[in-house]
Coordinates of C-alpha atoms and ligand atoms in Angstrom, one line a residue:
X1 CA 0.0 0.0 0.0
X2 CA 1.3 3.4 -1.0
X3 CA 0.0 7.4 -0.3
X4 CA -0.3 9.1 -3.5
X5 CA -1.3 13.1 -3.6
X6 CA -4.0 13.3 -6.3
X7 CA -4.2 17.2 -7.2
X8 CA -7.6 17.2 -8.6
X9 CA -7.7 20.0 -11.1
X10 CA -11.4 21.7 -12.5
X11 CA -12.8 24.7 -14.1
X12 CA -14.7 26.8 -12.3
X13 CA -17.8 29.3 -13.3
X14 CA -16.0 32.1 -13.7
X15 CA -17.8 35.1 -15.7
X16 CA -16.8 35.8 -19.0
X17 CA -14.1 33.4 -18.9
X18 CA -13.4 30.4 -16.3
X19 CA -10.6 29.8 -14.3
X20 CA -9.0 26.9 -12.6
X21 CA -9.3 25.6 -9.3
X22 CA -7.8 22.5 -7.6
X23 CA -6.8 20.9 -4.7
X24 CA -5.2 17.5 -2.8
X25 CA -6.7 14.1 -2.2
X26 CA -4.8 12.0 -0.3
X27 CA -4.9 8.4 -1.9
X28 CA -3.9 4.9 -0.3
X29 CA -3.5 2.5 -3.3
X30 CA -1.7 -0.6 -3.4
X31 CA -1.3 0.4 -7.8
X32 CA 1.8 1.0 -9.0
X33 CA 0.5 4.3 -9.8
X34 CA -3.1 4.8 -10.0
X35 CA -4.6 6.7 -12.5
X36 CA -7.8 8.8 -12.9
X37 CA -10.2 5.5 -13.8
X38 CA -9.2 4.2 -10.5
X39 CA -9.8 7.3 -8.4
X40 CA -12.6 7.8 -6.6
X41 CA -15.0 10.8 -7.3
X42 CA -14.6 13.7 -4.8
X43 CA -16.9 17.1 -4.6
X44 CA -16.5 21.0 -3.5
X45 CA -18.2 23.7 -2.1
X46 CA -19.6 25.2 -5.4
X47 CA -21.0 28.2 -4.1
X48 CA -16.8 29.6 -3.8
X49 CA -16.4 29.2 -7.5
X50 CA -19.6 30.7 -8.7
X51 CA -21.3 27.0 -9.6
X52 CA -23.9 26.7 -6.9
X53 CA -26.0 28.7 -4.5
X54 CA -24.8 28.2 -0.8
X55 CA -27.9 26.3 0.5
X56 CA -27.1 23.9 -2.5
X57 CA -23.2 24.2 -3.0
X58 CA -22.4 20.2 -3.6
X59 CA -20.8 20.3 -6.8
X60 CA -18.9 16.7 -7.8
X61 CA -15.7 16.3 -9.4
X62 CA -15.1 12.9 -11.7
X63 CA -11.4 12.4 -12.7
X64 CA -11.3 12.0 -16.6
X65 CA -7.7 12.4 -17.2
X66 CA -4.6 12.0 -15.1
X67 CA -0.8 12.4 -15.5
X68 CA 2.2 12.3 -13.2
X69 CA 2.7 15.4 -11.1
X70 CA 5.9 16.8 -12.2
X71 CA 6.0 19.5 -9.5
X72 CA 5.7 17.2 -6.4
X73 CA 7.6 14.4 -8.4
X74 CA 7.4 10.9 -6.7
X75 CA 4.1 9.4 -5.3
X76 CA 2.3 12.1 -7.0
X77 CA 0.0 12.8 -9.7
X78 CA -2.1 15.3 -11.5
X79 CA -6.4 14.8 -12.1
X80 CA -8.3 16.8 -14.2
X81 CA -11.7 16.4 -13.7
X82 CA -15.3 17.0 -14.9
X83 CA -17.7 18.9 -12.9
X84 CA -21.1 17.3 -12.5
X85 CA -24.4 18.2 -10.5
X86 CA -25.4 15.6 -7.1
X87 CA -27.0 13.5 -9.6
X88 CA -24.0 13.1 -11.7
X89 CA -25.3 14.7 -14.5
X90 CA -23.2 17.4 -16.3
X91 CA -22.9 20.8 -14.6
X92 CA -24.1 23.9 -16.7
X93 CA -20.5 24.5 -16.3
X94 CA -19.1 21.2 -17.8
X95 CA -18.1 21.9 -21.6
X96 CA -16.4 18.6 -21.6
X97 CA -19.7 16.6 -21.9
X98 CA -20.9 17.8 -25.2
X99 CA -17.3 17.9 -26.2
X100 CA -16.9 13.6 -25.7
X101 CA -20.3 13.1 -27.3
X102 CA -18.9 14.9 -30.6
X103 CA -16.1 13.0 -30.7
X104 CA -18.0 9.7 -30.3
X105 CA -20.4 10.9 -32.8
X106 CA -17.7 11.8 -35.6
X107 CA -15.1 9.1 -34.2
X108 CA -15.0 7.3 -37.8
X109 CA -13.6 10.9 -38.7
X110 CA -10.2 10.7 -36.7
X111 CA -10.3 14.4 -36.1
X112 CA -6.7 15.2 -34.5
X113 CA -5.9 19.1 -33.3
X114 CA -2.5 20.8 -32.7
X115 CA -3.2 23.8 -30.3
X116 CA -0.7 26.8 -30.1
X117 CA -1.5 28.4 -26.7
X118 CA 0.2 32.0 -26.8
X119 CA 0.0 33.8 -23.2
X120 CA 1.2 36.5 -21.8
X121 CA 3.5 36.4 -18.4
X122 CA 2.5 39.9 -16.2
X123 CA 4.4 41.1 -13.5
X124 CA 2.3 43.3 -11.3
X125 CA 0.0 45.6 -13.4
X126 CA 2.2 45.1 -16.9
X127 CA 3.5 42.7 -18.9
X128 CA 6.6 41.3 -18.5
X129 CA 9.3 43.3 -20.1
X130 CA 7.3 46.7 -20.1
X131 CA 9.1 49.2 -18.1
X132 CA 7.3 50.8 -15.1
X133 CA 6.6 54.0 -17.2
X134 CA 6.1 54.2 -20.8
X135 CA 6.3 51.8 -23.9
X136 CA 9.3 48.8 -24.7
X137 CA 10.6 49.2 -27.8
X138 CA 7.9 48.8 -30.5
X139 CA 7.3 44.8 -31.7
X140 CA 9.8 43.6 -34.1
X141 CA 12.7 42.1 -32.5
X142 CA 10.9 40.2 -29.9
X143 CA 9.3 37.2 -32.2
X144 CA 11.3 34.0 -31.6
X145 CA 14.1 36.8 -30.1
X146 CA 17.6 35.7 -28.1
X147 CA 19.2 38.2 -25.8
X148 CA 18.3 40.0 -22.4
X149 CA 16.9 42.8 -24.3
X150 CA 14.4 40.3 -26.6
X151 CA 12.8 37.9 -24.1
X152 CA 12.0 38.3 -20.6
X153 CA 10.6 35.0 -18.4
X154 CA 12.6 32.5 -20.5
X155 CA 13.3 30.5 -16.8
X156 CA 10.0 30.4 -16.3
X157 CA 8.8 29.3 -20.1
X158 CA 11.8 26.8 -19.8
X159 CA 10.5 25.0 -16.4
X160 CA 7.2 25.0 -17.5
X161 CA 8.3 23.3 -21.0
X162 CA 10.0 20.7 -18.4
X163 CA 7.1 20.3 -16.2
X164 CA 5.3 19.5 -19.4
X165 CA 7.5 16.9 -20.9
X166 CA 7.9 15.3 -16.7
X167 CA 4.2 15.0 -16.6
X168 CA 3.9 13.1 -20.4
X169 CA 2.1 16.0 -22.3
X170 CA 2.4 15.7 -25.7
X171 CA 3.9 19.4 -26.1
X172 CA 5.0 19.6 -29.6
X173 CA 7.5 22.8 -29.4
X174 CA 7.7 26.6 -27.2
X175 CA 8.2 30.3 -28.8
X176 CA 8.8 33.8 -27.8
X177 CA 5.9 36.0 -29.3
X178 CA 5.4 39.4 -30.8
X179 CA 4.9 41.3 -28.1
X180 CA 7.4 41.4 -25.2
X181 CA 6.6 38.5 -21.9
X182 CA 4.4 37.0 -24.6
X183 CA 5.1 33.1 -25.0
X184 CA 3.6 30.1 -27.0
X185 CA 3.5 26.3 -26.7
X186 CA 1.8 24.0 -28.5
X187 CA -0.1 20.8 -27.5
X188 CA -0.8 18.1 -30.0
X189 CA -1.8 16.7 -32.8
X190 CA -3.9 14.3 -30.8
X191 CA -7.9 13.8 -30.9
X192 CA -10.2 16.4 -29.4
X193 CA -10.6 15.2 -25.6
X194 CA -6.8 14.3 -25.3
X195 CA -5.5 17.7 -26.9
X196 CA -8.3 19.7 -24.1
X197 CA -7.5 17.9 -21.3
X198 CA -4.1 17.9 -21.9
X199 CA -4.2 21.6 -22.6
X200 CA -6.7 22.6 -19.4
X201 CA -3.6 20.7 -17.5
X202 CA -0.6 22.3 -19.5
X203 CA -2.1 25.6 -18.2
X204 CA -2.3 24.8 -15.0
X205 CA 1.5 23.8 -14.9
X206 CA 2.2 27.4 -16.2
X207 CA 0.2 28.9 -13.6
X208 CA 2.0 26.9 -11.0
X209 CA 5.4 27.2 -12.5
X210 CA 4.5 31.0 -12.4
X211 CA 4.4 31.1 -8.7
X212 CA 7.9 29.6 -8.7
X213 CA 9.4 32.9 -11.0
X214 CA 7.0 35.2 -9.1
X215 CA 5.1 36.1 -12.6
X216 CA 1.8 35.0 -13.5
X217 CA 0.4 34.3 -16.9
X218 CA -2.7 35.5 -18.3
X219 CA -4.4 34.1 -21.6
X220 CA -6.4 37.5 -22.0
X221 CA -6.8 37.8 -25.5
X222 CA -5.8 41.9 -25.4
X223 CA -3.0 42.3 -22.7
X224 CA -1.7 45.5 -23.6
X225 CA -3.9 48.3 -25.6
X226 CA -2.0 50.1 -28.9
X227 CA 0.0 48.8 -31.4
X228 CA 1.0 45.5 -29.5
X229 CA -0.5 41.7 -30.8
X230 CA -3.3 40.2 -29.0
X231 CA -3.0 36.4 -27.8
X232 CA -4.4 33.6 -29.7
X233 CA -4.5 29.9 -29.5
X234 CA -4.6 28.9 -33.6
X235 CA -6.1 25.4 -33.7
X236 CA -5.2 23.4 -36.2
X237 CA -7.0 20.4 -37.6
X238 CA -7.0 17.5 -39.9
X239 CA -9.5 14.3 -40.2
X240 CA -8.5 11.2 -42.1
X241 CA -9.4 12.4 -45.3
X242 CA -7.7 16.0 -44.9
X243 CA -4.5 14.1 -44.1
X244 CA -4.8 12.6 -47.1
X245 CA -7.1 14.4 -49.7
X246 CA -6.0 18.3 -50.4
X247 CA -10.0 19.1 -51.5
X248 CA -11.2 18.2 -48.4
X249 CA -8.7 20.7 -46.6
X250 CA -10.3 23.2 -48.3
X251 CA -14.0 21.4 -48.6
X252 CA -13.4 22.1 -44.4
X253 CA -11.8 25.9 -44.7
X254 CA -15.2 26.4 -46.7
X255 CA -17.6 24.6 -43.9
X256 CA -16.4 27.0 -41.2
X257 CA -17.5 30.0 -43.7
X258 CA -20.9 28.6 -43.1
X259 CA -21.2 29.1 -39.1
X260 CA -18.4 31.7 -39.0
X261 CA -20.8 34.0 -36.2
X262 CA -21.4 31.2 -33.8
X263 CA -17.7 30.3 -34.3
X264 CA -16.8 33.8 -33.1
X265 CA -19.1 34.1 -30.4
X266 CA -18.0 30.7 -28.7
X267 CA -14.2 31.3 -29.3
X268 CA -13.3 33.2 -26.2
X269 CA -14.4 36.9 -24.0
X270 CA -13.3 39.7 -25.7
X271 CA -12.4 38.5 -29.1
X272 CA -13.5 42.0 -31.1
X273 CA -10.4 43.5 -29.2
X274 CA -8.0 41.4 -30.3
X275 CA -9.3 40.3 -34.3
X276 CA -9.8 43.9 -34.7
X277 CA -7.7 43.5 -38.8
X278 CA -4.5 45.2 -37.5
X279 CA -2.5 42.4 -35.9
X280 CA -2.6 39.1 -38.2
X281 CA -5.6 37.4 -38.5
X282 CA -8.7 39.5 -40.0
X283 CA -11.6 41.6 -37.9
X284 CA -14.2 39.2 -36.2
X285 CA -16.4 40.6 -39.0
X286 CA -15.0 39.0 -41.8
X287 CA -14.2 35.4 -43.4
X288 CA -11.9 34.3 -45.5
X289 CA -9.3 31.5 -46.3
X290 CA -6.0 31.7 -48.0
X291 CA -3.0 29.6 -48.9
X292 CA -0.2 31.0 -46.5
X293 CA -1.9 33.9 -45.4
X294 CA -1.9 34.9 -41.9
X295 CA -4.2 37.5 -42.4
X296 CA -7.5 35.4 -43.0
X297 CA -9.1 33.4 -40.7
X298 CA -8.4 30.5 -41.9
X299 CA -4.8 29.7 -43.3
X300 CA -3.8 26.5 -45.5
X301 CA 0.3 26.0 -45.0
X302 CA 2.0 26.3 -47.7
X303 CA 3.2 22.7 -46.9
X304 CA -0.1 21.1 -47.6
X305 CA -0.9 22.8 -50.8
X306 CA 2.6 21.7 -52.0
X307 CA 1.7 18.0 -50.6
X308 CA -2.1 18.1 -51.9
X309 CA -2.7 16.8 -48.1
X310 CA -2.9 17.6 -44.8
X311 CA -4.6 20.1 -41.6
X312 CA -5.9 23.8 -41.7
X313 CA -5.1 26.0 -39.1
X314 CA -8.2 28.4 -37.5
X315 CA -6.5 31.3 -36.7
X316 CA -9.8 33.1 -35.2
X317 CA -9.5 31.2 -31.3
X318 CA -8.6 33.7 -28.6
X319 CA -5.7 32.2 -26.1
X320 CA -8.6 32.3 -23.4
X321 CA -11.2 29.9 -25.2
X322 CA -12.0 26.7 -23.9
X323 CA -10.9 24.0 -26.1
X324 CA -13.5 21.8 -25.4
X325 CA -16.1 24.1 -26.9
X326 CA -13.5 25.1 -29.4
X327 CA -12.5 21.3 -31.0
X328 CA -16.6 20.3 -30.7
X329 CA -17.4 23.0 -33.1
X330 CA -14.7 22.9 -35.5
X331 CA -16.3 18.7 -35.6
X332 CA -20.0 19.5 -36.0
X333 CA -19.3 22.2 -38.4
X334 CA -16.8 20.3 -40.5
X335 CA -19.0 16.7 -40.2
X336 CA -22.5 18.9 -40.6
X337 CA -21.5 20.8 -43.7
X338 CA -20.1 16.5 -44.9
X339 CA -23.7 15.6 -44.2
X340 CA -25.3 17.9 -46.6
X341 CA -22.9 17.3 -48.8
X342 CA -24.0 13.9 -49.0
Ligands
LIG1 P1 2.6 28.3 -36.8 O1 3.5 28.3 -38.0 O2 1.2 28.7 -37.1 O3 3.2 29.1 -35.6 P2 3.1 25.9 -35.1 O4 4.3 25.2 -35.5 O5 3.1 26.8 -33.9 O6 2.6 26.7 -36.4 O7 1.9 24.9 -34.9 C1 1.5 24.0 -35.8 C2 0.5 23.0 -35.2 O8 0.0 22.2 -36.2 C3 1.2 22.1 -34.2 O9 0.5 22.2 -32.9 C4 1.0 20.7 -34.7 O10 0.7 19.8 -33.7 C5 -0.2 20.9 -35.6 N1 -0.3 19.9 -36.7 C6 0.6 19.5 -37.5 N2 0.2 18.5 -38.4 C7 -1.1 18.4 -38.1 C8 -2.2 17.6 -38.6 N3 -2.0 16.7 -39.6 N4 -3.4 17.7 -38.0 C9 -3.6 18.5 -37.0 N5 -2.7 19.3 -36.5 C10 -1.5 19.3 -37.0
LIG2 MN1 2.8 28.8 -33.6
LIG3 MN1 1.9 32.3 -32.3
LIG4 MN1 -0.3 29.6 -35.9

């Protein structure tokens, strides 16, 4: 028999946009190492995170993912959980629900997504790098920069890339952004319940890793007002057929044309202050796809018009959406518009 710490991660009911919460269950398990299908459900006083009323604040938490935890190391290990209602039904709060039917529903599509999270680390009021009055140098240099004068928070973006490879994320690479203390890593290309829990968790590690560095990260879609880039988390796509058929990359760049509005409105608070046309990606208000362009809303690498096969990238997701609601659409839209097709 061993004691494991089981940090049992959830999203909360936040207003406009969620946060995360979690906290320590203290396991006895004769397992090697348990994981989440052999931990027990737990609960939490709902009416603290703005997901029940305090005459009714039981609020349930069922572990659906689970991965060592690479911040307390041995005998350890990270949960992220759904939230469900006493009569385990799913909580108005619980995106993942919907998101796992989807994905059963359009399973025979093998839908995998690459996510690139950009974020932005703060210190205090300002972003990381901006000086305590007045502006950094204007962007340019900073993109992918080296040197103390390019990129500020590298320790921190290096532990967390750590953390992330410890725990068994499938991280797929790390960049310094546009705008100075803005940082991106990528999670993926795995199907749509992996590449969400996986990413709900990967931000949770940056949170925590940003205690360590005394900086925290926020995914705030529009960190600094002006002539600075907002954050985004491009998610990028493929089914079976995309990774093999070049008409059905665009047959899909073409289906999210059709529900571009809904699209918007579901892909993270704020989103008119950051796709205003100015920075990449074009306003909220318009559609369009394009062949290497990072100005549309949808781009096509150059790579897979070259191969006649591949994924699509949709630019339009702010860094703060929730990737369960974000991968579900991108499948009914893609599979719906296949239907009528048909
Ligand atoms: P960018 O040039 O837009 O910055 P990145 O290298 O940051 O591109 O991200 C590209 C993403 O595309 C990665 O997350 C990767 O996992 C994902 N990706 C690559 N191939 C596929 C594919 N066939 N299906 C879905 N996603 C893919
Ligand atoms: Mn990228
Ligand atoms: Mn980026
Ligand atoms: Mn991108």
């Amino acid at each position: 028999m061993s004691t494991y710490r089981a940090e049992y991660i959830w999203i909360d009911g936040s207003i406009p946009t969620p946060k995360l919460r979690s906290k320590t269950m203290i396991v006895n398990s004769d397992k090697d190492m348990p994981t989440y299908d052999d931990l027990p459900i737990w609960g939490f006083d709902g009416s603290s995170t703005n997901q029940a009323m305090g005459s009714a604040s039981d609020c349930v938490l069922r572990p659906v993912f689970s991965c060592p935890d690479p911040i307390r190391e041995r005998d350890s290990l990270l949960v992220m959980t759904e939230v469900l209602n006493t009569d385990l039904s799913p909580h108005r709060s619980n995106t993942r629900a919907a998101c796992a039917e989807a994905a059963a529903r359009y399973a025979d599509q093998e839908f995998i997504f690459g996510i690139e999270q950009e974020y932005t680390f703060f210190k205090g009021m300002r972003p990381l790098g901006f000086p305590d009055h007045g502006f950094p140098a204007p962007q340019g240099g900073y993109y992918c920069g080296v040197g103390a004068d390019e990129v500020f928070g590298r320790p921190a973006v290096e532990e967390h890339l750590q953390r992330c490879l410890d725990a068994g994320l499938d991280i797929s690479g790390i960049n310094a952004e546009v705008m100075p203390g803005q940082w991106e890593f990528q999670i993926g290309p795995t199907p749509a319940l992996d590449v969400s829990d996986q990413l709900w968790v990967a931000r949770w590690l940056l949170y925590r890793v940003g205690e360590h560095h005394d900086v925290n990260a926020t995914l705030y879609p529009k960190p600094a007002r002006g002539d600075w880039n907002g954050a985004g988390a491009h998610t990028n796509f493929s089914t079976k057929t995309m990774r093999s058929d070049y008409q059905a990359c665009v047959d899909a760049a073409e289906a999210l044309g059709t529900r571009h509005e809904l699209h918007i409105a579901n892909y993270g608070f704020a989103i008119e202050e950051r796709l205003t046309g100015l920075h990449e990606t074009c306003s909220y208000r318009e559609f369009r796809y394009g062949v290497s362009d990072r100005g549309a809303s949808i781009r096509i690498p150059w790579q897979v018009e070259k191969a006649q096969k591949g994924y699509i990238e949709d630019r339009r997701p702010n860094a703060n959406m929730d990737p369960y609601v974000v991968t579900r659409l991108i499948m009914e839209t893609v599979c719906g518009a296949m239907a009528a097709k048909a």
